[in-house]
Coordinates of C-alpha atoms and ligand atoms in Angstrom, one line a residue:
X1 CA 1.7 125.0 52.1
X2 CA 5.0 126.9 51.7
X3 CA 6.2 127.3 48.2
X4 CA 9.2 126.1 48.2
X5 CA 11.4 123.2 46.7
X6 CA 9.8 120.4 48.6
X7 CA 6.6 121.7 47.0
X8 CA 6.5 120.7 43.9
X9 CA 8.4 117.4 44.8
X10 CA 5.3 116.9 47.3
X11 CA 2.2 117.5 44.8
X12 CA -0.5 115.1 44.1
X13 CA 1.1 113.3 47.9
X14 CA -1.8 111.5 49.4
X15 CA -2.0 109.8 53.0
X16 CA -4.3 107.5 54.5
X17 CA -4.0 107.5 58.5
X18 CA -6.5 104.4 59.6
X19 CA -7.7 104.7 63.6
X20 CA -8.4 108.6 64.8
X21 CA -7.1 107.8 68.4
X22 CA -4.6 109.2 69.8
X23 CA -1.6 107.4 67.6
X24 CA -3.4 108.1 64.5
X25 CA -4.3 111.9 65.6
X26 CA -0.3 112.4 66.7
X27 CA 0.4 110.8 63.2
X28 CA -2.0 113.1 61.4
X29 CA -0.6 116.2 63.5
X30 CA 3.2 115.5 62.8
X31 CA 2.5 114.7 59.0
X32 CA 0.0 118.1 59.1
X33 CA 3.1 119.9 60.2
X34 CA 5.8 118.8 58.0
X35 CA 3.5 119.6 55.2
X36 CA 5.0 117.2 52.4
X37 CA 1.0 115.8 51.7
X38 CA -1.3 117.3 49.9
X39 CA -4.6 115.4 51.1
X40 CA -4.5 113.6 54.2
X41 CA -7.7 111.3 54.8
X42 CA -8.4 110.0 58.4
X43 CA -10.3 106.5 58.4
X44 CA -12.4 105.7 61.5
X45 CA -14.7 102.8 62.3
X46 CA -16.4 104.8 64.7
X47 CA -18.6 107.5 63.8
X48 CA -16.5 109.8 66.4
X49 CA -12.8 110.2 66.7
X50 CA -10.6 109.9 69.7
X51 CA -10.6 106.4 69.9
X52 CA -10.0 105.1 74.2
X53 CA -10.0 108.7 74.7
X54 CA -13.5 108.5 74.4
X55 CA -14.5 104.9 74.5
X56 CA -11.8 103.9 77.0
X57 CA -10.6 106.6 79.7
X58 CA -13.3 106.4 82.5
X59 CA -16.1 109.1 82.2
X60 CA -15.3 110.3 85.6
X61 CA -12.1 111.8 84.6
X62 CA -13.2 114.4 82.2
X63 CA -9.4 116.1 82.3
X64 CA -7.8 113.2 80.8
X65 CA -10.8 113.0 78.3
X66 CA -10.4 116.5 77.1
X67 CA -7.2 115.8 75.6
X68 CA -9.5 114.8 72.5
X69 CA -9.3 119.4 71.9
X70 CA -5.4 118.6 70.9
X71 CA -6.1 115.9 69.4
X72 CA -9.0 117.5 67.5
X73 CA -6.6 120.2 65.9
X74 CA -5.5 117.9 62.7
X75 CA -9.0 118.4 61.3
X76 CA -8.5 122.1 61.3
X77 CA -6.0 122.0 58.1
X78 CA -8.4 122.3 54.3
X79 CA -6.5 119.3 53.1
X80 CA -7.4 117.1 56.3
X81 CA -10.8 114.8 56.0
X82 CA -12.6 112.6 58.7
X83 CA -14.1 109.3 57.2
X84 CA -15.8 108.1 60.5
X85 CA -18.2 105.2 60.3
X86 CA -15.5 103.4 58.1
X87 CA -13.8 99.7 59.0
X88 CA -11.1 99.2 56.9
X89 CA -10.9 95.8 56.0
X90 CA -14.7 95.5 56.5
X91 CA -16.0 98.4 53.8
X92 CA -12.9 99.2 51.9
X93 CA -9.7 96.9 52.1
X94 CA -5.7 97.7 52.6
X95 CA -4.9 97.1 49.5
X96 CA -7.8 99.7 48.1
X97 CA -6.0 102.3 50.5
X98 CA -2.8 101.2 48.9
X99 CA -3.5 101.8 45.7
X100 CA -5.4 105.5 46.4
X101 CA -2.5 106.6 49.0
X102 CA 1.0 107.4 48.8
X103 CA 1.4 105.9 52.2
X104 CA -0.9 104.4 55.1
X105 CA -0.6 104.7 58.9
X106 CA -2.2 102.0 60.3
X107 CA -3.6 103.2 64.0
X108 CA -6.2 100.8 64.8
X109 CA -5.2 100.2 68.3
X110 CA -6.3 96.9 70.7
X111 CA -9.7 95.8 70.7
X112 CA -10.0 92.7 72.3
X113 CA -9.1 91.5 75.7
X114 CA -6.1 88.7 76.8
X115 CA -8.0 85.9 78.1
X116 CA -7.1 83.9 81.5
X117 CA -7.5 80.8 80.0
X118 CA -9.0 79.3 82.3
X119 CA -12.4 76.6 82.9
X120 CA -15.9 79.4 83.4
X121 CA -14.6 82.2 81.7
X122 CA -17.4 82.4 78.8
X123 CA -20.0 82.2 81.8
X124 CA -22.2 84.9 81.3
X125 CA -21.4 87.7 84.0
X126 CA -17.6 86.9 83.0
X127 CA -16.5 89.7 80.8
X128 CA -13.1 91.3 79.6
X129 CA -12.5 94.4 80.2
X130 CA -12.5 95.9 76.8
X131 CA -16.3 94.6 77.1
X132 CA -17.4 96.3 80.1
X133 CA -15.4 99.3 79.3
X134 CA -17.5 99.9 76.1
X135 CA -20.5 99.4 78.2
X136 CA -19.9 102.4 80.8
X137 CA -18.3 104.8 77.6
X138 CA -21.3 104.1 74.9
X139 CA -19.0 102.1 72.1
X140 CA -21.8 102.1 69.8
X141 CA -20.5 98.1 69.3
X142 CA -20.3 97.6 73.0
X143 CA -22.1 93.7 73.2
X144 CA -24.6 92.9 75.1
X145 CA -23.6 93.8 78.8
X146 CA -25.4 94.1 82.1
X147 CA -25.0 93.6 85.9
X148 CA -26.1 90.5 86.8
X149 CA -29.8 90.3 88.9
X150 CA -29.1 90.1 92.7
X151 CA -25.4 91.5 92.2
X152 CA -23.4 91.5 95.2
X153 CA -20.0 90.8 94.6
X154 CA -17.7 91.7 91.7
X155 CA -14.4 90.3 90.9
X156 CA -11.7 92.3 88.9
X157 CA -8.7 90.6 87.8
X158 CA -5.6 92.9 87.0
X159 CA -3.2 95.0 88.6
X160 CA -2.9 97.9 86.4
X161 CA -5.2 101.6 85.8
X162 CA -7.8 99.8 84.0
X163 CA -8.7 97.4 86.6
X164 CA -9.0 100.3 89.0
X165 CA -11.4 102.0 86.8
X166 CA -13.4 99.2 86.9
X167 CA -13.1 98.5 90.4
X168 CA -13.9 102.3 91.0
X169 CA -16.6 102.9 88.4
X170 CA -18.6 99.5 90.4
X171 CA -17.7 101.3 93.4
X172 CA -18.8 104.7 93.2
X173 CA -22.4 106.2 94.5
X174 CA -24.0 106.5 90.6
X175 CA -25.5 110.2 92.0
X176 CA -21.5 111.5 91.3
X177 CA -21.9 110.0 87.8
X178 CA -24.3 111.3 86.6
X179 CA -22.8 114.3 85.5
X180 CA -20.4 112.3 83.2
X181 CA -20.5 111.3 79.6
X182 CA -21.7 108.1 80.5
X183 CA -25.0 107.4 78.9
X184 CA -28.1 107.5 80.9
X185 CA -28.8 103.6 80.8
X186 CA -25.6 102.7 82.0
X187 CA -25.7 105.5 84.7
X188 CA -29.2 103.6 85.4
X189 CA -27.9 100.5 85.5
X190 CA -25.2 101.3 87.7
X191 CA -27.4 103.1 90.2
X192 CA -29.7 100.6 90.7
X193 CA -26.7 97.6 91.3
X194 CA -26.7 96.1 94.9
X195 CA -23.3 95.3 94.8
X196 CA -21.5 95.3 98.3
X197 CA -17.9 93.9 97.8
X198 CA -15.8 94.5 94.6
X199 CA -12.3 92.6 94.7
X200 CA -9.4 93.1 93.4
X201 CA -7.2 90.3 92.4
X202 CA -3.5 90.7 92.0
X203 CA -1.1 87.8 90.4
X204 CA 2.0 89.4 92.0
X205 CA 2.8 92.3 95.0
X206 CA 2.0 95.5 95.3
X207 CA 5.8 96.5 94.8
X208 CA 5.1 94.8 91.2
X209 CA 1.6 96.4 90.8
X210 CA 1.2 99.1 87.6
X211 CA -1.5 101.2 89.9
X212 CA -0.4 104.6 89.4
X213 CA -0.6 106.9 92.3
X214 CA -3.1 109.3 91.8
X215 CA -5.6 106.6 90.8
X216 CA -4.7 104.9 93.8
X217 CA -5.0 107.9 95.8
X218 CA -8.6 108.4 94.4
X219 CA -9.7 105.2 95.3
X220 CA -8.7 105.3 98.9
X221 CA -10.7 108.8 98.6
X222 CA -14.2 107.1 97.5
X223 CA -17.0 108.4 100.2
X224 CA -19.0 105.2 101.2
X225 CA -16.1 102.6 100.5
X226 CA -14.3 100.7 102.7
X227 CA -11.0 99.8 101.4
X228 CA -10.1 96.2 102.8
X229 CA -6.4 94.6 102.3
X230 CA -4.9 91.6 104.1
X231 CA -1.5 92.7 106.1
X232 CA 0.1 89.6 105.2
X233 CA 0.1 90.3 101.8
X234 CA 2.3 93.1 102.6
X235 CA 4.8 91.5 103.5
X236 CA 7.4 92.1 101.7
X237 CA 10.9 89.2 99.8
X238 CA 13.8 90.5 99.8
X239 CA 13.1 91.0 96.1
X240 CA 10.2 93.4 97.0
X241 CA 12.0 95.2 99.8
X242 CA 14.6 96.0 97.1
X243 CA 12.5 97.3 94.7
X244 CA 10.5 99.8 97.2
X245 CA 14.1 101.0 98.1
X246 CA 15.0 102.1 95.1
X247 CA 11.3 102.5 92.9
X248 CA 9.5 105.6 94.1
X249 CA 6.2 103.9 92.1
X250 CA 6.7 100.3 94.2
X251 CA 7.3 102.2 97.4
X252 CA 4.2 104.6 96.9
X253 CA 1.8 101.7 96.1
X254 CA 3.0 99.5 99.1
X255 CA 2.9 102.7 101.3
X256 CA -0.4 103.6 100.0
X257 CA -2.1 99.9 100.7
X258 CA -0.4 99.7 104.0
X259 CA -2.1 103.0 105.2
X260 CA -5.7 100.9 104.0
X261 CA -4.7 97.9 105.5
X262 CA -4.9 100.2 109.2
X263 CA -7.8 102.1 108.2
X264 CA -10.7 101.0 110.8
X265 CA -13.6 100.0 108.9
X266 CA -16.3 102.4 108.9
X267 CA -19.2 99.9 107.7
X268 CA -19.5 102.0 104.6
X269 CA -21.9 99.8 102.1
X270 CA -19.4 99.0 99.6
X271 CA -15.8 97.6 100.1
X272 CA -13.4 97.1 97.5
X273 CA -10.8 94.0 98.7
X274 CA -7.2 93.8 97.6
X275 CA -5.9 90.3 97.1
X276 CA -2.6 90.3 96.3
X277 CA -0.3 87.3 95.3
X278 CA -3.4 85.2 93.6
X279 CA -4.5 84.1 90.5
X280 CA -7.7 83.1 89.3
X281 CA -7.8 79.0 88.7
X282 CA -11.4 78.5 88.0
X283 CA -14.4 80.8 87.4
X284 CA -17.9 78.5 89.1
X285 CA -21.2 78.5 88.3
X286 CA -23.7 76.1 85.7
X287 CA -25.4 78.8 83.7
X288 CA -23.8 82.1 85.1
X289 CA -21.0 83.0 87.4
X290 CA -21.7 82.1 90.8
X291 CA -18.4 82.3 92.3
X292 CA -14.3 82.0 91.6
X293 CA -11.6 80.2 92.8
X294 CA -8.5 82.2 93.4
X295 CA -4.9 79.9 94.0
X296 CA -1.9 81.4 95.7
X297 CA 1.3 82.7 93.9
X298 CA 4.0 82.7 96.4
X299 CA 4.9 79.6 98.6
X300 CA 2.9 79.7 101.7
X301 CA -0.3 81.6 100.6
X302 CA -3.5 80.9 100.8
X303 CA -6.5 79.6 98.2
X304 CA -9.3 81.7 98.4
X305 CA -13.1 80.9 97.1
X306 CA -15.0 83.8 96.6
X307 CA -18.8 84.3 95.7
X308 CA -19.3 86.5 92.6
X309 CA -21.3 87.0 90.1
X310 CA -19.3 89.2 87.5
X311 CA -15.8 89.0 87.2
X312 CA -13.9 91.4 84.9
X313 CA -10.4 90.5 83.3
X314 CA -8.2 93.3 83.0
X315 CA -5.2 91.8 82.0
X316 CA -4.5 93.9 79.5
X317 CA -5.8 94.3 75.9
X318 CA -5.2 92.6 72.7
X319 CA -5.2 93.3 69.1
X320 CA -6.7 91.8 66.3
X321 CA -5.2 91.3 63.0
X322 CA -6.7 93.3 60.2
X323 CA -7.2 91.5 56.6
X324 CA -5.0 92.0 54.3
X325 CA -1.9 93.0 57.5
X326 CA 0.7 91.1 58.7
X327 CA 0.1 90.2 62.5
X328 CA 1.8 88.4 65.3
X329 CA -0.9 86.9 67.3
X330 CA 1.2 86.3 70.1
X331 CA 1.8 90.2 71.2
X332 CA -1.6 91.0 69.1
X333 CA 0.5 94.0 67.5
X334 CA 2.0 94.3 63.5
X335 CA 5.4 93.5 63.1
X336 CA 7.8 96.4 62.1
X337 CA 10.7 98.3 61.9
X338 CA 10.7 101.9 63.0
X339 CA 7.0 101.8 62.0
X340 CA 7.3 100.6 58.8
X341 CA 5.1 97.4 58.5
X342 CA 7.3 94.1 58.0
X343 CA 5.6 91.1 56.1
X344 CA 8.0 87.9 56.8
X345 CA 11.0 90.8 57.1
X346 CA 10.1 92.1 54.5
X347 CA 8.9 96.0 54.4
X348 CA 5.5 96.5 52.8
X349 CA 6.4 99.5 50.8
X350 CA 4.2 102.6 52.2
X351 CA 2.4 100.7 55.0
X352 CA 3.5 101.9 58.6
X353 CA 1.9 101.1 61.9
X354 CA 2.1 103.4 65.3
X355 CA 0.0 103.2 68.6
X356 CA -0.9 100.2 70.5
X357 CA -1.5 97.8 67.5
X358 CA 2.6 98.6 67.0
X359 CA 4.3 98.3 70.5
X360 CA 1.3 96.6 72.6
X361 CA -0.9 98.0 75.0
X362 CA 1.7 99.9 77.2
X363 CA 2.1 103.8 78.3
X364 CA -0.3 106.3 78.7
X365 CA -2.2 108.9 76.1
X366 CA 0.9 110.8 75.6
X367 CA 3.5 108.1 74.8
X368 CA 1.6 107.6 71.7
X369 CA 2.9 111.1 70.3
X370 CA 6.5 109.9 71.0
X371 CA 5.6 107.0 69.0
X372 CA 3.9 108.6 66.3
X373 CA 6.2 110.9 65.9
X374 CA 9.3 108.4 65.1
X375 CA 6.7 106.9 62.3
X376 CA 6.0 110.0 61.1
X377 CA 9.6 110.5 60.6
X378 CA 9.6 107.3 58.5
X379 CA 6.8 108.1 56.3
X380 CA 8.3 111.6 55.3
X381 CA 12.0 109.7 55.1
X382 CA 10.6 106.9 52.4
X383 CA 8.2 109.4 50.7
X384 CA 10.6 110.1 47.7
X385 CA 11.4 106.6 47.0
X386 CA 7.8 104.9 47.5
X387 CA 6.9 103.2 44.3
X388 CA 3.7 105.2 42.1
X389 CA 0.1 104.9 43.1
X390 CA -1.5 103.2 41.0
X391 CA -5.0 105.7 41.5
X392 CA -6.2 108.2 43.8
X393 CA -7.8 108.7 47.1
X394 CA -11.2 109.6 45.0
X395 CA -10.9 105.8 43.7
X396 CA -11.8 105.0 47.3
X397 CA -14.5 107.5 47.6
X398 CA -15.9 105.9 44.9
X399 CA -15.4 102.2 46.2
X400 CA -17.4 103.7 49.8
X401 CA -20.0 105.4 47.4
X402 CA -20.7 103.0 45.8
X403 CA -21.2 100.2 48.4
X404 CA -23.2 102.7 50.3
X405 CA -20.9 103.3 53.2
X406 CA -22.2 106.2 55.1
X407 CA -19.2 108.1 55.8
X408 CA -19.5 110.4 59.1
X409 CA -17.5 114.0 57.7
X410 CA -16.0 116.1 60.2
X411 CA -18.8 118.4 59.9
X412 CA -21.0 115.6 60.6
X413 CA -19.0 114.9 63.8
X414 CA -19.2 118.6 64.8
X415 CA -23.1 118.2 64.7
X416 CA -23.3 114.9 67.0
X417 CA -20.5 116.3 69.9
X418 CA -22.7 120.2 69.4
X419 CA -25.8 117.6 70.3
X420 CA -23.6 115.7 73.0
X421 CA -22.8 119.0 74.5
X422 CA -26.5 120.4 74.8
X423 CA -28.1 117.3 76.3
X424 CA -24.7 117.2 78.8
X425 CA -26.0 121.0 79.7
X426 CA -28.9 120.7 80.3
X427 CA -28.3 117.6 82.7
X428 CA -26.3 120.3 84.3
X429 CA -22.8 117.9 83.2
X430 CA -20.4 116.4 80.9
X431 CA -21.0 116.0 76.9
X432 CA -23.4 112.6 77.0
X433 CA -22.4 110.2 74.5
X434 CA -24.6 108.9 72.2
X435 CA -23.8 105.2 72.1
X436 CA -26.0 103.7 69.2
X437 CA -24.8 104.4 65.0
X438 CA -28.4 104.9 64.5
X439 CA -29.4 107.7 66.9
X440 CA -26.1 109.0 65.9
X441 CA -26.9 109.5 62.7
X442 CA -30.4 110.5 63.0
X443 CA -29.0 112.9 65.1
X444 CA -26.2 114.5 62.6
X445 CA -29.1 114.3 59.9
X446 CA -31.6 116.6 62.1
X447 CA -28.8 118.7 62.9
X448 CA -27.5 118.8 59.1
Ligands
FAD501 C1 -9.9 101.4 79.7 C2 -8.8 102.3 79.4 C3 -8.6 103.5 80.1 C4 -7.5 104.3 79.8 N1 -7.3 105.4 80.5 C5 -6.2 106.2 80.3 C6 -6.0 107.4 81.1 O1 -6.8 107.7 81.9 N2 -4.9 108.1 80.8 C7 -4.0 107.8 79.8 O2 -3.1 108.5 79.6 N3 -4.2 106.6 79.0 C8 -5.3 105.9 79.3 N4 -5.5 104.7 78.5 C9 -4.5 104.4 77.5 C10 -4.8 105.2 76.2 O3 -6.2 105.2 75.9 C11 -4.0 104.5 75.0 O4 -2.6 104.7 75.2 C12 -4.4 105.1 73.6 O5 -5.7 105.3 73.4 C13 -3.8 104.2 72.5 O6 -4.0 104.9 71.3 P1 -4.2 104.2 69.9 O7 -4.4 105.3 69.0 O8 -3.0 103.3 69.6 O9 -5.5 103.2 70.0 P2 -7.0 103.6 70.2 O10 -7.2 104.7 71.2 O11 -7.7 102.3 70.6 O12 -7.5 104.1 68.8 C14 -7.7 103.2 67.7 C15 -8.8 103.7 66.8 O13 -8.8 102.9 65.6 C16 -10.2 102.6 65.3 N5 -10.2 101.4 64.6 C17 -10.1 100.1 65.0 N6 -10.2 99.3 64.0 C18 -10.5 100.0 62.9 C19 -10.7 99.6 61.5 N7 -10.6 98.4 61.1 N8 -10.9 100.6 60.6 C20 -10.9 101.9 61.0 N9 -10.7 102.3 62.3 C21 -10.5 101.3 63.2 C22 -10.8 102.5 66.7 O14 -12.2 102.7 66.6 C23 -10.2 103.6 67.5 O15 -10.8 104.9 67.3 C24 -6.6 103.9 78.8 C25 -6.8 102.7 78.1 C26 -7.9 101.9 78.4 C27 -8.0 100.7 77.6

């Protein structure tokens, strides 16, 4: 740190940043830089950082995945820790952090899927997408998921990136995944699924869709996959003709699904089918999902019944309230006010919140940096005036100590991606994530 005024004003400063994705990794980088903290402890629930970057953006796109080296460069600084393999609110609460911090940065990002709401969607083979998403990265808490026996048909609901990463990862020939991150089981289970049609449901147009174009692009690219799209969802209101006039993103994505909607089939085995202007009304089936029942959106269309046997929601992702936090259930994010955290209007004095879990689960990896940024900002503007700590951060190394939290260092973290990196080699591929806590840390232990 430079000795300068600001120095001594800054001495003893402690931070707590909870959630190492992205948010929380722009947080820790801006706060790094600024240099106004003396210790700067990163929380994680996971015992690896990076958050959706690794347990979210699809294996197959290792580029966007590799961000994680940026993000990585926090950990670099003496006075930066990693506490992965620690849930605040589940082994150490907010108010502990409050009282061993100077100020907190609550990260923790969405979790949980929006629900449709709608009769069948607990079936088993109904999942959201967060779920299945877990699956395919390794979330070491990733339920209990698995392609249905006798798998033919998938639905995905949604009209946004995620929903084409499902689509795409059900689609794809399992050989081009297996030199991905994904773990072998799941490489396994996707190479042995008999699935022939994957749809793709769509409440409103394609002018209105959140497909972005180079994902689009790559799914009209997929060897061995027919892509199948009514023309008379095409055509376009006056609303929609509008909108590709002057939207380059609405005219590329009605351009782009007109061009599959003249593609000849090729009887390729697989076929992904774009329904647009429908809405799920009911999911079928007594014991598992057998089919779904699709109801039109615009005056004129069509209901369509469907035979499937998993259905995916991607409707976007929702967050979920931690104890001790103020939390508006309705957008799942904490309320506040240029990141500071607002309880009933009031600020909660050294508690700020960036990332998804503060403006919902909008924009892509490198929004959040905009984001943490500004709350960065706030932290160093209020840092003066924040009322005393009542202890120190090592009162909440004690508290993990001594309820035997096994905290996953930096060092520790270094071991399992070294491991992750080997057994990726010698497959000839990507890093393969271990998804289970225990193999994990058996894994950093051997290593350590
Ligand atoms: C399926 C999917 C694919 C995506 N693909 C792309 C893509 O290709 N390109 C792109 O630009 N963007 C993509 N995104 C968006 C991008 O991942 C998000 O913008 C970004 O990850 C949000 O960052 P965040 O830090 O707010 O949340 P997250 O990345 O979710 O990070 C939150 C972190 O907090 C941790 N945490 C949660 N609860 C606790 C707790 N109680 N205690 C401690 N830690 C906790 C979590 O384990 C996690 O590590 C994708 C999103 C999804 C869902």
């Amino acid at each position: 740190m430079e000795d300068d005024g600001s120095r001594s004003e800054a001495a003893g400063r402690a931070a707590a940043i909870v959630g190492a994705g992205p948010a929380g990794l722009y947080a820790l980088a801006a706060l790094v830089r600024e240099e106004r903290f003396d210790r700067i402890d990163v929380f994680e629930a996971a015992p690896a950082p990076y958050g959706l970057v690794r347990y979210g953006v699809a294996p197959d796109h290792p580029k966007t995945r590799n961000i994680s080296r940026v993000l990585a460069r926090g950990f670099e600084h003496t006075r930066v820790r990693f506490l992965g393999n620690v849930s605040v609110g589940r082994d150490v609460t907010v108010d502990e952090l409050r009282a061993g911090y100077d100020a907190v940065v609550v990260s923790t990002g969405m979790l949980g899927d929006r629900r449709l709401g709608i009769p069948g969607e607990d079936l088993p083979g109904s999942y959201g997408a967060s779920e299945l998403v877990a699956w395919y990265t390794g979330h070491p808490e990733a339920g209990d998921v698995s392609l249905p026996d006798g798998l033919t048909s998938a639905t995905v609901i949604g009209a946004g990136n995620v929903a084409l990463d499902i689509a795409r990862i059900l689609a794809k020939d399992a050989t081009a995944l297996r030199s991905t991150s994904m773990p072998r089981y799941v490489v396994d289970a996707l190479a042995a699924s008999t699935v022939t049609d994957i749809h793709l449901v769509a409440r409103r147009g394609p002018a209105q869709a959140k497909f972005t174009s180079p994902e689009l692009h790559e799914l009209g690219a997929l060897d061995a996959v027919d892509l199948v799209v009514d023309p008379a969802d095409l055509v376009l209101g006056p609303a929609d003709e509008e909108a590709v006039a002057h939207d380059r993103h609405a005219k590329v994505t009605v351009d782009v699904c007109r061009e599959w909607a003249e593609r000849p089939a090729t009887g390729a085995p697989r076929r992904i089918h774009l329904h647009y202007w429908r809405r799920p009304a009911r999911i079928l089936g007594d014991d598992a999902v057998t089919g779904i029942e699709l109801e039109p959106t615009r005056p004129g269309g069509e209901a369509l019944s469907l035979p499937t046997q998993l259905v995916v929601r991607a409707i976007g992702y929702h967050g979920r309230p931690i104890p001790g936090l103020p939390f508006d259930e309705s957008s799942g994010t904490i309320p506040s006010q240029d990141g500071r955290v607002l309880n009933d209007g009031a600020t909660l004095a050294g508690v700020y919140v960036t990332g998804w879990l503060r403006r919902g689960p909008t924009g892509v990896i490198a929004t959040n940096r905009g984001d943490a940024n500004e709350v960065a900002e706030s932290v160093l503007a209020d840092l003066d005036t924040l009322p005393e700590r009542p202890s120190d951060p090592d009162s909440v190394d004690k508290l993990l100590a001594e309820r035997g939290v096994r905290v996953v260092t930096w060092a520790d973290w270094l071991r399992l991606e070294a491991h992750e990196k080997a057994t990726g080699d010698a497959a000839g591929g990507d890093p393969i994530v271990v998804h289970d806590l225990a193999t994990a840390l058996e894994v950093i232990d051997a290593a350590g």
